[in-house]
Coordinates of C-alpha atoms in Angstrom, one line a residue:
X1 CA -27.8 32.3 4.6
X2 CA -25.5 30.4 7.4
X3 CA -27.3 33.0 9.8
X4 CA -30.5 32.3 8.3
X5 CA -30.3 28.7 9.1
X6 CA -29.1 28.6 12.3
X7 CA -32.2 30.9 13.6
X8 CA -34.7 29.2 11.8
X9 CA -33.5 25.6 12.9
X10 CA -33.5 27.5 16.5
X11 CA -36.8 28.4 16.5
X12 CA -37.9 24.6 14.9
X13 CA -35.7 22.7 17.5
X14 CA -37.5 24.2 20.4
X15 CA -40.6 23.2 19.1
X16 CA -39.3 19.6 18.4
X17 CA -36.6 18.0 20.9
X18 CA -35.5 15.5 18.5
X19 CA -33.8 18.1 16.4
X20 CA -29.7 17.8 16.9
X21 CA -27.1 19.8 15.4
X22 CA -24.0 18.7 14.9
X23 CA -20.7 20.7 13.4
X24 CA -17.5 19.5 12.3
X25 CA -15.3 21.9 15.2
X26 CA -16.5 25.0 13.2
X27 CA -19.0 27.5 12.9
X28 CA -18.8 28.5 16.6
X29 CA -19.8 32.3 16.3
X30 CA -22.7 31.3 13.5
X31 CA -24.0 28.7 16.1
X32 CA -23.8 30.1 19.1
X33 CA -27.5 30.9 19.3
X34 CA -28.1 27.4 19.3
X35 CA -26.4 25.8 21.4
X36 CA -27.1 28.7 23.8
X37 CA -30.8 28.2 23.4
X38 CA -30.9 23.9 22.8
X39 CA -28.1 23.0 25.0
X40 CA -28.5 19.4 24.9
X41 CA -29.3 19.3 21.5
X42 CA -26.0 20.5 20.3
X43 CA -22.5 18.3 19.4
X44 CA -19.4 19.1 18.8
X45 CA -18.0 16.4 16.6
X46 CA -14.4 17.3 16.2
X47 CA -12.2 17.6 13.0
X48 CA -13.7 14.1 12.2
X49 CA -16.1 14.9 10.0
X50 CA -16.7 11.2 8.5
X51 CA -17.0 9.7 12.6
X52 CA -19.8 12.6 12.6
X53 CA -21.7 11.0 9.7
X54 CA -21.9 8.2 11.2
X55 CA -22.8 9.3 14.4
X56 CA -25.7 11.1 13.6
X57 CA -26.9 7.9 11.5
X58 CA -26.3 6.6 14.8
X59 CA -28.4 8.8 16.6
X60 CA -31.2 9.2 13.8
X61 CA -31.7 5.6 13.9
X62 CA -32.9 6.2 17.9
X63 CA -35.1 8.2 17.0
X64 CA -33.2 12.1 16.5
X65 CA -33.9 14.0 13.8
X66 CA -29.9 14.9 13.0
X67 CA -28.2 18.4 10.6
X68 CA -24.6 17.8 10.6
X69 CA -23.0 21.3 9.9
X70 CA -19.6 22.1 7.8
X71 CA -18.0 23.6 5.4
X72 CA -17.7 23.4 1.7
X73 CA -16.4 19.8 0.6
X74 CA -16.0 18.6 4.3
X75 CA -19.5 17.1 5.1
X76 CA -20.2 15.8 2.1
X77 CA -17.7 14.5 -0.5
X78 CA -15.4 13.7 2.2
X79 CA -17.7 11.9 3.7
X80 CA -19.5 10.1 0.8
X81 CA -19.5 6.6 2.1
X82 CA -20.6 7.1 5.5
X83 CA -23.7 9.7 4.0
X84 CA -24.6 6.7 1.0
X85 CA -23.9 3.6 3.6
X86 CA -24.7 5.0 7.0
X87 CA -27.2 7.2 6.2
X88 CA -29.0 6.9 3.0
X89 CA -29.3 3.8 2.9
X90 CA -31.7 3.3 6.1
X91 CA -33.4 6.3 4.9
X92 CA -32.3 8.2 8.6
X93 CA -33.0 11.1 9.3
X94 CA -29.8 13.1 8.8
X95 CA -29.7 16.4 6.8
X96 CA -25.9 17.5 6.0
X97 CA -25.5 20.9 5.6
X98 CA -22.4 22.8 3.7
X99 CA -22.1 26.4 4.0
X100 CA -20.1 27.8 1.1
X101 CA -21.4 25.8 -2.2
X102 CA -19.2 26.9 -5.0
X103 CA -16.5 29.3 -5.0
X104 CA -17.2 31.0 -1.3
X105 CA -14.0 29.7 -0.4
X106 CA -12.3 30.1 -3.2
X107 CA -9.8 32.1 -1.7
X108 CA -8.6 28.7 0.0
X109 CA -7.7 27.1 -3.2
X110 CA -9.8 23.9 -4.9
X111 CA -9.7 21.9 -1.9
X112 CA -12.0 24.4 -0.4
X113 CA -14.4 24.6 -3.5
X114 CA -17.5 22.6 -3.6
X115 CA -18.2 22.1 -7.2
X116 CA -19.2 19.0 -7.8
X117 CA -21.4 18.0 -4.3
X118 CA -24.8 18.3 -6.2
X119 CA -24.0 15.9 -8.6
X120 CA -22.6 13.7 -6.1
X121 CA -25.2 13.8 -3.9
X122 CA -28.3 13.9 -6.5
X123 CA -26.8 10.3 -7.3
X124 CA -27.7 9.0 -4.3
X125 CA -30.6 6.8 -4.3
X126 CA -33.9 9.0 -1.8
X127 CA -31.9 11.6 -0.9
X128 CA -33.4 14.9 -1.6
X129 CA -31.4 17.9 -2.8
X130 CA -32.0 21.2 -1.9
X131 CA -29.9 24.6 -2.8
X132 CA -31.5 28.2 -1.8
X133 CA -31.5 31.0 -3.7
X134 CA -31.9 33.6 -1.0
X135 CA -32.7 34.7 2.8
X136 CA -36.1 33.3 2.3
X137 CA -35.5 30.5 0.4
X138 CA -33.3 29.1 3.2
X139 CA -35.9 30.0 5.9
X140 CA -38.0 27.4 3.8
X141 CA -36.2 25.0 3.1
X142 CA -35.1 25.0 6.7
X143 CA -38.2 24.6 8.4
X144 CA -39.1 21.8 5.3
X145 CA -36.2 19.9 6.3
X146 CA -37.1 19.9 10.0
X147 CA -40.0 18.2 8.9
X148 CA -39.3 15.6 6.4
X149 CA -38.5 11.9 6.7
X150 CA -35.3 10.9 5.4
X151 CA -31.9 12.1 4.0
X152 CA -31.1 15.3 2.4
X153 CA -28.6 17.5 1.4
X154 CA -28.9 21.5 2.5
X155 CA -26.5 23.5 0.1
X156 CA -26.3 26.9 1.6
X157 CA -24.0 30.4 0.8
X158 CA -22.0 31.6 3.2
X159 CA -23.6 35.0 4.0
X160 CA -24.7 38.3 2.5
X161 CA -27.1 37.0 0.2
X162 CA -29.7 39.2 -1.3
X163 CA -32.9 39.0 -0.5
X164 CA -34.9 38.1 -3.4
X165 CA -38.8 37.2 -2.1
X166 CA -40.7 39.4 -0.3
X167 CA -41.9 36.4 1.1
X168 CA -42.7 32.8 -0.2
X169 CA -46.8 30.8 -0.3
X170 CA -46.8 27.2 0.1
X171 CA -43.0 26.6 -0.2
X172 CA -42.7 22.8 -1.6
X173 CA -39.6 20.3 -1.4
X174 CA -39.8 19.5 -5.5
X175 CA -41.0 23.1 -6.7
X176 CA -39.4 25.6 -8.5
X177 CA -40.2 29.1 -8.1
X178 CA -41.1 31.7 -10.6
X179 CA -39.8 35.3 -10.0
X180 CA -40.5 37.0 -13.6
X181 CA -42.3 36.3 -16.7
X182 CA -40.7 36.9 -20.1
X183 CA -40.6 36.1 -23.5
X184 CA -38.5 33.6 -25.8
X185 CA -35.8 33.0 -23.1
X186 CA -35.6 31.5 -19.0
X187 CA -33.5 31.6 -17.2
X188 CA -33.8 28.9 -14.2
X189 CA -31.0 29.3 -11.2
X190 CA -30.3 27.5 -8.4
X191 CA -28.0 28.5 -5.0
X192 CA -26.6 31.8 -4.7
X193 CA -25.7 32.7 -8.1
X194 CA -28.9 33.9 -8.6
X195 CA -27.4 37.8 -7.8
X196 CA -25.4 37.4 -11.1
X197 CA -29.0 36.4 -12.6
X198 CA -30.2 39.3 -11.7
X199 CA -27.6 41.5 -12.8
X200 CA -27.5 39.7 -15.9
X201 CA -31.6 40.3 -16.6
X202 CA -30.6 44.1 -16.2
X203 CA -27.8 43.4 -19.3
X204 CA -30.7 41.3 -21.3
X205 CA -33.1 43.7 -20.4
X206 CA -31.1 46.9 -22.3
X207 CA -30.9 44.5 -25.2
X208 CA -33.7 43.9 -25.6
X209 CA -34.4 41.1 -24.0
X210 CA -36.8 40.1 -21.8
X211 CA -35.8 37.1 -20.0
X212 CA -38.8 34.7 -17.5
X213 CA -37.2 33.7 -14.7
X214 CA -37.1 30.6 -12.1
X215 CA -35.4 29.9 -9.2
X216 CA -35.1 25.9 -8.2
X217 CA -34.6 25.8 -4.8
X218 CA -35.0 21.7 -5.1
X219 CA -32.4 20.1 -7.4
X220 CA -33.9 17.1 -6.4
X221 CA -36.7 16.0 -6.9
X222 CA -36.5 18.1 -9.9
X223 CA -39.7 20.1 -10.9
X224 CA -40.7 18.3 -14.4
X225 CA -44.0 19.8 -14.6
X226 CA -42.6 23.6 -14.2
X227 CA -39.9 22.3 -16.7
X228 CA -41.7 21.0 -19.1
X229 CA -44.4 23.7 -19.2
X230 CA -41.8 26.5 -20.1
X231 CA -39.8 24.0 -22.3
X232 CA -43.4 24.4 -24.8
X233 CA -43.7 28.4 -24.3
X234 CA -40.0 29.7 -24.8
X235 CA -37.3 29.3 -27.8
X236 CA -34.5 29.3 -25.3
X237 CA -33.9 27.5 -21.5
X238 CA -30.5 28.5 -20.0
X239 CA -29.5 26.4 -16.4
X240 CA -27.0 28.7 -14.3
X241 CA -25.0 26.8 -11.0
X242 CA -22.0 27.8 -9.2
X243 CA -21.2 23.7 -9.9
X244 CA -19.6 21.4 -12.6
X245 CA -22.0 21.1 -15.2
X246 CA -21.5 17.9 -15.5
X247 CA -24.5 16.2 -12.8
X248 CA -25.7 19.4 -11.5
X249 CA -28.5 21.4 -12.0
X250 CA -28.3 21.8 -15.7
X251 CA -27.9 17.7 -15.8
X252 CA -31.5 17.3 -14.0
X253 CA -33.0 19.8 -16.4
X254 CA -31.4 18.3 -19.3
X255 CA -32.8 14.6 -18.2
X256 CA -36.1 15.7 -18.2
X257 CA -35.9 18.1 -21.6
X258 CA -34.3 14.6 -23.0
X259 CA -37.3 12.8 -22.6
X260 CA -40.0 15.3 -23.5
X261 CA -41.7 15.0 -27.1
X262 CA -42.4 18.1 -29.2
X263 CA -40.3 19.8 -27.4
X264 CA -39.5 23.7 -28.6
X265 CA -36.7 25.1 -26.3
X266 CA -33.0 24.5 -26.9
X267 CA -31.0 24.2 -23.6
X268 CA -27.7 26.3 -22.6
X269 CA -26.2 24.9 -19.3
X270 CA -24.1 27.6 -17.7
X271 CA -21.4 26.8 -14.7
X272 CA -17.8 25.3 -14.6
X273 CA -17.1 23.4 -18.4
X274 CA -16.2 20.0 -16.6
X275 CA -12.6 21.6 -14.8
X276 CA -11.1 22.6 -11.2
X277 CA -10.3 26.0 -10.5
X278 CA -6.5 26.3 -10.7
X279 CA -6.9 30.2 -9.8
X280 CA -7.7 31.3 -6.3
X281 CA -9.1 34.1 -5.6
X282 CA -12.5 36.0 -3.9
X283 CA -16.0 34.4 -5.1
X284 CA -16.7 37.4 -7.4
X285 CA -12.6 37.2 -9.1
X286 CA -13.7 33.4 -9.9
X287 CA -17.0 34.0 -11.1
X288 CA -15.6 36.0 -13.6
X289 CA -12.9 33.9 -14.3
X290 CA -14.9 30.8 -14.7
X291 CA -17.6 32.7 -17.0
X292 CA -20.5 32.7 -14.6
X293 CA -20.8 36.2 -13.5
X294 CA -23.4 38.4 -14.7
X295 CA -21.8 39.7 -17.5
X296 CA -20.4 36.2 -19.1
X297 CA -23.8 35.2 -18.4
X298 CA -25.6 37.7 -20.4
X299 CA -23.0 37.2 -23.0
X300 CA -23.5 33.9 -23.5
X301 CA -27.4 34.1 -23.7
X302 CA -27.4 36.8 -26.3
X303 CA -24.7 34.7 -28.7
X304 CA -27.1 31.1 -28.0
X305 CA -30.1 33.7 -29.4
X306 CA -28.4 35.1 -32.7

């Protein structure tokens, strides 16, 4: 996805010199295109990553249209003040951008793992939330973020995600996406985990089960119409996240489901049961450990069904 990005956000900041990028003191062979192609739209911030916040607040304020660019927990919960304070709070135009959500890293041990950014930054007030499931879905959500007016958080993989879409019609900040219909259960993913969806709908599929199937590239706004539609057709809604699922994705899905009347589906939230990681290991290793790979997930659908 990282590679994804950086192309499309090429191609937009050529057409729009206020686009700036800035990273962290990372990144250097992913960005290289750009700062080869937009020269003087390019920063190199330093291992500073909270003085970068603020600078591009600084420069969105004058006018820029600012992506700061890190890794995992570094632009955003270590810089949590400066994003809600600096940023936020003027409504600027800064996006912040981690590459590696979840348990990429997870080979560096919990201070590398970003498992609880969504909820952190769905609880700022007007910032928009955004976590792509595939190639395509970051193109999108890329050139949708080059556009929009305000603050926003871009939560991408690290690389070597499938594709999923062939391609995507009127892409929308606040819209899931449907990739399957089904019966009785959906499944609605957002970020990268969506590969272990699809494994898992092979597992469902051999038992019998035929699952529909959404991916929410927006975590916020949430889609409430998509959500309560299926919530009316379907016995069974399962949420999966590479993320705490406490104030993630399965949160924002359970707030609206909370407040619906009449409501026929039952809600299973899958992702990490409100604890760090104190293994460390490859993305795939964790998965599994943690109980979000395809397999757990299957699991855990068929026992919520008997």
């Amino acid at each position: 996805m990282r590679d994804t990005f950086v192309k499309t956000l090429v191609r937009c900041a050529k057409e729009d010199k206020t686009i700036e990028l800035i990273t962290g003191d990372l990144g250097f062979g992913v960005l290289k295109p750009f700062w080869e192609q937009c020269p003087d739209q390019f920063t190199n911030a330093g291992i500073a990553e909270q003085m970068m916040t603020g600078v591009a607040a600084g420069m969105a304020l004058t006018g820029k249209n600012v992506f700061t660019y890190s890794i995992g927990n570094f632009p955003t919960l270590r810089c949590i003040e400066q994003i809600r304070n600096d940023c936020a709070y003027h409504n600027a135009n800064v996006k912040v951008v981690c590459i590696g959500g979840g348990f990429v890293y997870g080979s560096l041990g919990m201070s590398h793992q970003a498992t609880e950014d969504l909820a952190m930054l769905r609880a700022l007030p007007d910032v928009i939330v955004l976590a792509p499931a595939d190639l395509v879905e970051a193109e999108e959500c890329t050139k949708a973020l080059a556009k929009y007016q305000g603050t926003a958080y871009l939560r991408l993989g690290r690389g070597g995600e499938k594709r999923i879409h062939e391609k995507i019609d009127n892409f929308q900040i606040g819209k899931a996406i449907k990739v399957c219909d089904g019966q009785k259960v959906a499944i609605f993913s957002t970020g990268a985990i969506f590969e272990e969806v699809t494994a898992c709908k092979e597992i469902l599929n051999s038992e019998g089960v035929s699952p529909m199937i959404y991916t929410f590239p927006t975590i916020k706004p949430i889609d409430k119409d998509t959500i309560e539609e299926v919530a009316q057709k379907v016995d069974l809604i399962v949420t999966c996240e590479e993320h705490n699922i406490i104030g993630g994705f399965g949160s924002a899905v359970a707030e609206v489901m909370a407040e619906m009347k009449n409501i026929r589906a039952i809600l299973l939230r899958i992702g990490l049961n409100d604890e760090y990681s104190v293994r460390v290991g490859n993305q795939k290793y964790l998965r599994a450990q943690y109980g979000i790979d395809a397999k757990s997930i299957a699991e855990k659908i068929l026992n919520s069904l008997k």
